[in-house]
PDB file of C-alpha atoms in Angstrom:
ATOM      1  CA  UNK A   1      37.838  20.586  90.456  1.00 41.00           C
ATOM      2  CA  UNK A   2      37.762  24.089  90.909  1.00 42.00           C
ATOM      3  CA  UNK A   3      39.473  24.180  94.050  1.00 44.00           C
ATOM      4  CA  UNK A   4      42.479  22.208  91.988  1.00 42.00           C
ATOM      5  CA  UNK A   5      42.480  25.853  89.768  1.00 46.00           C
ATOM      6  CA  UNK A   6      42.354  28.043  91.697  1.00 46.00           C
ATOM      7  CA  UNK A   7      45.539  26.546  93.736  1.00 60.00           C
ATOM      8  CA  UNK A   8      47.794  27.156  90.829  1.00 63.00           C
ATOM      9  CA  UNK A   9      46.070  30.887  90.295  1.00 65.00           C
ATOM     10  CA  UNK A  10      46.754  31.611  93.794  1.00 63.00           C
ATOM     11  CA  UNK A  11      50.357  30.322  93.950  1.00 61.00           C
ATOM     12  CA  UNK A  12      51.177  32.533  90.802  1.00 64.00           C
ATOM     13  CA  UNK A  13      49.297  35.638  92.225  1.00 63.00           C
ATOM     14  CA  UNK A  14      51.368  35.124  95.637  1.00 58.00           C
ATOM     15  CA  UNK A  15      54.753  34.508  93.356  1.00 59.00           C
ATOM     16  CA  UNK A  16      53.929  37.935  91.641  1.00 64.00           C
ATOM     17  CA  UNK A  17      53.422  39.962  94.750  1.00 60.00           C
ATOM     18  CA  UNK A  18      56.394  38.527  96.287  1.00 57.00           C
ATOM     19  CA  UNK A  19      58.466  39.510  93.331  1.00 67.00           C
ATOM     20  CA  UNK A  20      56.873  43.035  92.892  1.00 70.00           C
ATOM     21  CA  UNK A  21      57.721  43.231  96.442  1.00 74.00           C
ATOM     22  CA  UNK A  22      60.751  42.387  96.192  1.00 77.00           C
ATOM     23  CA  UNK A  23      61.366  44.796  93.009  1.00 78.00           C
ATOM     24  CA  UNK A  24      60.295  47.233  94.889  1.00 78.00           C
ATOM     25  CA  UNK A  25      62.463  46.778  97.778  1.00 78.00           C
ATOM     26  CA  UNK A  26      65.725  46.435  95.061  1.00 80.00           C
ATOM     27  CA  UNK A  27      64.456  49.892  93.370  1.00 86.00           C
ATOM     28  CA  UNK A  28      64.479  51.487  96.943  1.00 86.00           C
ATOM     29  CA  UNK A  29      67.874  50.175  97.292  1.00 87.00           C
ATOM     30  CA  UNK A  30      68.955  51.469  93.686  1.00 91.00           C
ATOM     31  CA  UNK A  31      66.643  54.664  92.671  1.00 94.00           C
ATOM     32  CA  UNK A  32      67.283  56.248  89.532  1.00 96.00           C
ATOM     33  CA  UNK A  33      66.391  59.701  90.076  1.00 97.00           C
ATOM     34  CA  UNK A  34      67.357  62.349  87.585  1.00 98.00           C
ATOM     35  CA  UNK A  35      66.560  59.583  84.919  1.00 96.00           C
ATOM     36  CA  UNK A  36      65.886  62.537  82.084  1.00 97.00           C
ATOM     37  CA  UNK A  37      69.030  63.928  82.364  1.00 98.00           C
ATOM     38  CA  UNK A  38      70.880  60.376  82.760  1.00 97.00           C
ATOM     39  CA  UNK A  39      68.506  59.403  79.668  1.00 96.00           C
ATOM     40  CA  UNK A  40      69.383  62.664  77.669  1.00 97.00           C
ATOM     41  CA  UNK A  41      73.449  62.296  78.004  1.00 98.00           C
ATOM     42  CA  UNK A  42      73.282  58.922  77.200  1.00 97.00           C
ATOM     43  CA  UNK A  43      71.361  58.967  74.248  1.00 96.00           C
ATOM     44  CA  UNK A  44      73.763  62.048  72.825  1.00 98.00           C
ATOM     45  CA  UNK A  45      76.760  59.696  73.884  1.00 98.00           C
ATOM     46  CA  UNK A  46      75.739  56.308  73.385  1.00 96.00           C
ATOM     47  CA  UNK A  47      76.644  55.383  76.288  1.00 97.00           C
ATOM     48  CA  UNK A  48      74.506  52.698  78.592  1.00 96.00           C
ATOM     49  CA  UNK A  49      72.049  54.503  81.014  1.00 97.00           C
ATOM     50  CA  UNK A  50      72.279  51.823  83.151  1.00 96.00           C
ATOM     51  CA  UNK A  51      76.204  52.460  83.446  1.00 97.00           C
ATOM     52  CA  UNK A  52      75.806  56.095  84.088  1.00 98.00           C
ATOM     53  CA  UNK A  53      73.104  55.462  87.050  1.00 98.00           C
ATOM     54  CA  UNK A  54      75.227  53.397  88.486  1.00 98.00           C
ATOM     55  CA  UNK A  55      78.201  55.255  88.738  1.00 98.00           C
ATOM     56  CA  UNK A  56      76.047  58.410  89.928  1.00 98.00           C
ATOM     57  CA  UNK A  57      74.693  56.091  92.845  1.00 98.00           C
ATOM     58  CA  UNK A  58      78.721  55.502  93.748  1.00 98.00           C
ATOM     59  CA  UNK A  59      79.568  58.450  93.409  1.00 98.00           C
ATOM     60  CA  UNK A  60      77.368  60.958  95.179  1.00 98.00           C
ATOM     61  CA  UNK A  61      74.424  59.028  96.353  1.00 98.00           C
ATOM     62  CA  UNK A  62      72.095  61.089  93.716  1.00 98.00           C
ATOM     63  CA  UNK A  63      73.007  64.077  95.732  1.00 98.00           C
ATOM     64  CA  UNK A  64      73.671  67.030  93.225  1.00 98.00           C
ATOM     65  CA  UNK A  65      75.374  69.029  95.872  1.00 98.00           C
ATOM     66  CA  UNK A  66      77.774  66.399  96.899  1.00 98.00           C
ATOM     67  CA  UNK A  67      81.517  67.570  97.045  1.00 98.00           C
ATOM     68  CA  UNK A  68      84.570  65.013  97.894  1.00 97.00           C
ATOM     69  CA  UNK A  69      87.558  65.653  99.924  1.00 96.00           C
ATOM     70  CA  UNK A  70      89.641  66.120  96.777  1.00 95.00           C
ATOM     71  CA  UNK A  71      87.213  68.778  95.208  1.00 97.00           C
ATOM     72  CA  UNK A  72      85.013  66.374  93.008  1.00 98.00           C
ATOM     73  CA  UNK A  73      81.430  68.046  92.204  1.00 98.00           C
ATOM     74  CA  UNK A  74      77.779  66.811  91.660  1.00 98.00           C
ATOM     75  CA  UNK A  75      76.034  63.790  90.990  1.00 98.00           C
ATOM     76  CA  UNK A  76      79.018  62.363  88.981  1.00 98.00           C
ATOM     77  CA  UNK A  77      81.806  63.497  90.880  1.00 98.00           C
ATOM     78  CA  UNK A  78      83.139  65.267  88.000  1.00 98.00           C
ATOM     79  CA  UNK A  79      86.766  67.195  89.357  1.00 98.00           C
ATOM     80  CA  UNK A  80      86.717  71.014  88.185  1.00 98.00           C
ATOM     81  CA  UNK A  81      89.486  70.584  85.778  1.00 97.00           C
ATOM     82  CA  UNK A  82      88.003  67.775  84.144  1.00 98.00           C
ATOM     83  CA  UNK A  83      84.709  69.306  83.718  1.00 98.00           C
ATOM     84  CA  UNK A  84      86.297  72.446  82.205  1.00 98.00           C
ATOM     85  CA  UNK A  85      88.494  70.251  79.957  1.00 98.00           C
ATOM     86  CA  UNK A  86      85.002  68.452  78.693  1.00 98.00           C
ATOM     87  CA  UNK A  87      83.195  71.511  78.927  1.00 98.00           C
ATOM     88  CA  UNK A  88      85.982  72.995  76.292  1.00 97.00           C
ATOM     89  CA  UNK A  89      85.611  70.275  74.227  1.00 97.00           C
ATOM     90  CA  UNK A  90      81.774  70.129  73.864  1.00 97.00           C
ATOM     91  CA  UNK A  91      82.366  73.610  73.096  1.00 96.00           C
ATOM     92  CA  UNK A  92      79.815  75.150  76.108  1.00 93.00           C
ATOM     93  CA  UNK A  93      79.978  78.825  76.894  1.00 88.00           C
ATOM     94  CA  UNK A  94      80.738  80.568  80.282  1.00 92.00           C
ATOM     95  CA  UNK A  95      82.033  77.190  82.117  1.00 96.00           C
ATOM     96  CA  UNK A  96      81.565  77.860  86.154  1.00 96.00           C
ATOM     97  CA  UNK A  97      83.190  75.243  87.894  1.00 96.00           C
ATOM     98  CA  UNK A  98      79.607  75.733  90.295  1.00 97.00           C
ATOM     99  CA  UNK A  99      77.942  74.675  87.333  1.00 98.00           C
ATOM    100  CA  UNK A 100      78.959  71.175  88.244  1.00 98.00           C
ATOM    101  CA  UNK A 101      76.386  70.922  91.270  1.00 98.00           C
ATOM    102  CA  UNK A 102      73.929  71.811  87.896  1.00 98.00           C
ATOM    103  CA  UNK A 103      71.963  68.083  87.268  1.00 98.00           C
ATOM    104  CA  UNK A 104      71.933  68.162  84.166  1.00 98.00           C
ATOM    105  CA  UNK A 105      75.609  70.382  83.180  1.00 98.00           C
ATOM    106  CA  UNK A 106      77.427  67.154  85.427  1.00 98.00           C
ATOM    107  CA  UNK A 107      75.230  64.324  84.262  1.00 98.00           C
ATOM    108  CA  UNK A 108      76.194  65.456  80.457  1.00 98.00           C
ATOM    109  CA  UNK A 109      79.664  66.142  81.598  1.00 98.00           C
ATOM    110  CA  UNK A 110      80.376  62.723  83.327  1.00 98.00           C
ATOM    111  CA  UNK A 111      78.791  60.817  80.264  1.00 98.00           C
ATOM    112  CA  UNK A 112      80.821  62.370  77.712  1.00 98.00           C
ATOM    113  CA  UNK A 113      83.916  61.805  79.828  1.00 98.00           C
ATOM    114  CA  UNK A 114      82.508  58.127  80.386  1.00 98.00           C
ATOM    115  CA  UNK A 115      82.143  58.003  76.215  1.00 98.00           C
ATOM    116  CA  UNK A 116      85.882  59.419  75.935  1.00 98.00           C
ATOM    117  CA  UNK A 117      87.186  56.586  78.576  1.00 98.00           C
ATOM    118  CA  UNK A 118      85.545  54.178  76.518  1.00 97.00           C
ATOM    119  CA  UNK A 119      86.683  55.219  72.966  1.00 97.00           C
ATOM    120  CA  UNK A 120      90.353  55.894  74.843  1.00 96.00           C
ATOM    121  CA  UNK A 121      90.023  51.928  76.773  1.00 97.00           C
ATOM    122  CA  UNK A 122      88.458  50.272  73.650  1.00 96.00           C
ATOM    123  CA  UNK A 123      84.904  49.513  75.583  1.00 96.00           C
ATOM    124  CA  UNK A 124      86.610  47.606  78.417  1.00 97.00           C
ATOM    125  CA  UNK A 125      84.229  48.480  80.968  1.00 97.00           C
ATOM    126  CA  UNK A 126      87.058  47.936  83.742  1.00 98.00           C
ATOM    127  CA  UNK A 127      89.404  50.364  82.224  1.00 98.00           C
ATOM    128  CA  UNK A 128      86.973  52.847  81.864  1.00 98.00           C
ATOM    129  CA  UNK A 129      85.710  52.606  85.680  1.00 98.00           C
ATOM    130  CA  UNK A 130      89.475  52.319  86.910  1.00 98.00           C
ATOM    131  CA  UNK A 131      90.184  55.688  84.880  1.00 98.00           C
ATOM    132  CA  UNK A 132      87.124  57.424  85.923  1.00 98.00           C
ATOM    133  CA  UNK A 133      88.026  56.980  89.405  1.00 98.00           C
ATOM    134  CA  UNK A 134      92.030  56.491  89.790  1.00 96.00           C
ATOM    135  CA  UNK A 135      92.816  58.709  86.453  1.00 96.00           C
ATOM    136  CA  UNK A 136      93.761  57.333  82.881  1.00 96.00           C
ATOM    137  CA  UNK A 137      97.385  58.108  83.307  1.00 96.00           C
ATOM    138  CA  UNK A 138      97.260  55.428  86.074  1.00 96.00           C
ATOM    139  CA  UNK A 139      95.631  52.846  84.226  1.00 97.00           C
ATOM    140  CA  UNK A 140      97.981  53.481  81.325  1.00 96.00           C
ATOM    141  CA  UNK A 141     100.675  52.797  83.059  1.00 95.00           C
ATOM    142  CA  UNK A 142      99.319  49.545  85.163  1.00 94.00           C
ATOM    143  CA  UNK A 143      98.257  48.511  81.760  1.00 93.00           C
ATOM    144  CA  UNK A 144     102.059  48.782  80.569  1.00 88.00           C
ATOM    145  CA  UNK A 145     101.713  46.657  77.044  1.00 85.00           C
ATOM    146  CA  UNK A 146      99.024  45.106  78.264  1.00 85.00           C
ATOM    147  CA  UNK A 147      95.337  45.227  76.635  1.00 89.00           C
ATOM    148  CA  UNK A 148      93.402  44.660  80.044  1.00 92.00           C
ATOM    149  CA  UNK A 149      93.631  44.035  83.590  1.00 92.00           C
ATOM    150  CA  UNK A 150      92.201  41.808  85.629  1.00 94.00           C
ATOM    151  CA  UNK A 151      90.283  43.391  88.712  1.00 96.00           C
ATOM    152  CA  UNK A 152      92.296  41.843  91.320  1.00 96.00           C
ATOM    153  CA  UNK A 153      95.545  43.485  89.786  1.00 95.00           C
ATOM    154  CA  UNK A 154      94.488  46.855  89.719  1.00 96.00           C
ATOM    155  CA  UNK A 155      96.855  48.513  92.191  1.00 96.00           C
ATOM    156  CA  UNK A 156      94.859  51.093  93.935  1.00 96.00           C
ATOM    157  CA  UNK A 157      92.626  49.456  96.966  1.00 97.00           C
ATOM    158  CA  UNK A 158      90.297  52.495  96.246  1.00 97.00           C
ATOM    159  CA  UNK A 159      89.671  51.654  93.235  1.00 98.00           C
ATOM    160  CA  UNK A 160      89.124  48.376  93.305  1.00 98.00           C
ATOM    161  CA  UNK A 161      86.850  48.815  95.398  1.00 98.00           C
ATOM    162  CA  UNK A 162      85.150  51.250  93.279  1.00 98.00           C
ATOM    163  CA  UNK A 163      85.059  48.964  90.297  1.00 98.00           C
ATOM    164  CA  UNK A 164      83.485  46.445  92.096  1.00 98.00           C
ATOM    165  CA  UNK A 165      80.808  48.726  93.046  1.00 98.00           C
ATOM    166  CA  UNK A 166      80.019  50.590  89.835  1.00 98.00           C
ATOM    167  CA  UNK A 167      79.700  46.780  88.280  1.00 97.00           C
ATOM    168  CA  UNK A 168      77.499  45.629  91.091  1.00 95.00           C
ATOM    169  CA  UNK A 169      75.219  48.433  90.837  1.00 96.00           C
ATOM    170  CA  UNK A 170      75.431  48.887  87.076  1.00 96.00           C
ATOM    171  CA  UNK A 171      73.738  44.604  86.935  1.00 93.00           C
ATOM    172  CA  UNK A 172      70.759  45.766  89.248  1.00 91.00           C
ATOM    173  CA  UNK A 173      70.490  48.708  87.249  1.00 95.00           C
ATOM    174  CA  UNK A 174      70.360  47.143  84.225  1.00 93.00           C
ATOM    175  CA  UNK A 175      68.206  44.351  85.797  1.00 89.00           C
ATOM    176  CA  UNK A 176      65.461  46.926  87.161  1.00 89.00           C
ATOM    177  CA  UNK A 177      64.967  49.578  84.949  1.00 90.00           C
ATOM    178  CA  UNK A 178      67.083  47.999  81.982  1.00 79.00           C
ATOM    179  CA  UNK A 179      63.993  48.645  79.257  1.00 58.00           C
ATOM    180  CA  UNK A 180      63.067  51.706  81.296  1.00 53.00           C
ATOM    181  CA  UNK A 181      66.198  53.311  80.721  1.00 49.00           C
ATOM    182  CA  UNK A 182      66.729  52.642  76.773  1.00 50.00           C
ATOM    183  CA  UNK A 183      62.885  54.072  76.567  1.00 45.00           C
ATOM    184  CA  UNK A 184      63.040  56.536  73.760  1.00 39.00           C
ATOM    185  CA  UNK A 185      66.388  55.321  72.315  1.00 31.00           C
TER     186      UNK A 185
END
């Protein structure tokens, strides 16, 4: 009779490592470094922690340093005259556009740019990725009189593309670290 216990004990222990194995594997493949800053911006903009880790791991990799081709800066890939347009408008003193490679400057930067897309794109999480990365203007104008728009019909490959992966990696961040992240909200 006590071998009969045991069984079920040991299948559930083995279930359990394999899981926490495999959790750990999934948070190797999606880290969420610089979660105080990502935390701190998205508290101040109500804006998903989960969303803004994800588009930091698209963006730049976590790298703080990271620069693109076209000039974007830091962990969110924040372009200079963005950041200087949201640094006016959150009213911050002595804007450098080096302060963008600054963790927490970009990370607050990018979030209240993400919280503008969102107010601008009334919470349509597509609209606010394909403006973040192909420019509002753009989606404006694919929108036309239009409300939303369908993935597929977005009209830059790149973004596409870029949608897709900020939504991919925004479900296993809100999957693994989903009550981690709201911690303290």
């Amino acid at each position: 009779m006590t071998r009969l216990r045991l069984r079920p004990v040991k299948a559930l222990v083995a279930v359990a490592l394999f899981l926490a194995a495999g959790i750990g594997a999934a948070r190797f493949a999606y880290p969420f470094p610089f979660r105080g800053e990502v935390t701190r911006a998205a508290t101040r903009f109500e804006v998903d922690p989960a969303l803004v880790a994800a588009v930091i791991r698209t963006e730049s990799r976590f790298r703080p340093q990271a620069t693109s081709p076209r000039g974007a800066r830091g962990l969110m890939q924040v372009m200079p005259d963005t950041g200087a347009w949201v640094a006016s408008r959150l009213e911050l003193d002595k804007f450098g556009v080096d302060d963008l490679y600054d963790p927490e400057i970009n990370v607050t930067l990018g979030t209240f740019y993400l919280k503008d897309l969102s107010v601008e794109f009334g919470g349509d999480i597509v609209l606010i990725l394909a403006a973040y990365n192909g420019g509002r203007q753009n989606v404006k104008r694919w929108l036309g009189g239009d409300k939303t728009i369908p993935i597929e019909d977005i009209p830059f490959a790149e973004t596409r593309s870029y949608v897709r992966q900020v939504l991919r990696a925004y479900s296993w961040y809100q999957l693994l670290y989903g009550w981690e992240a709201h911690r303290g909200w």
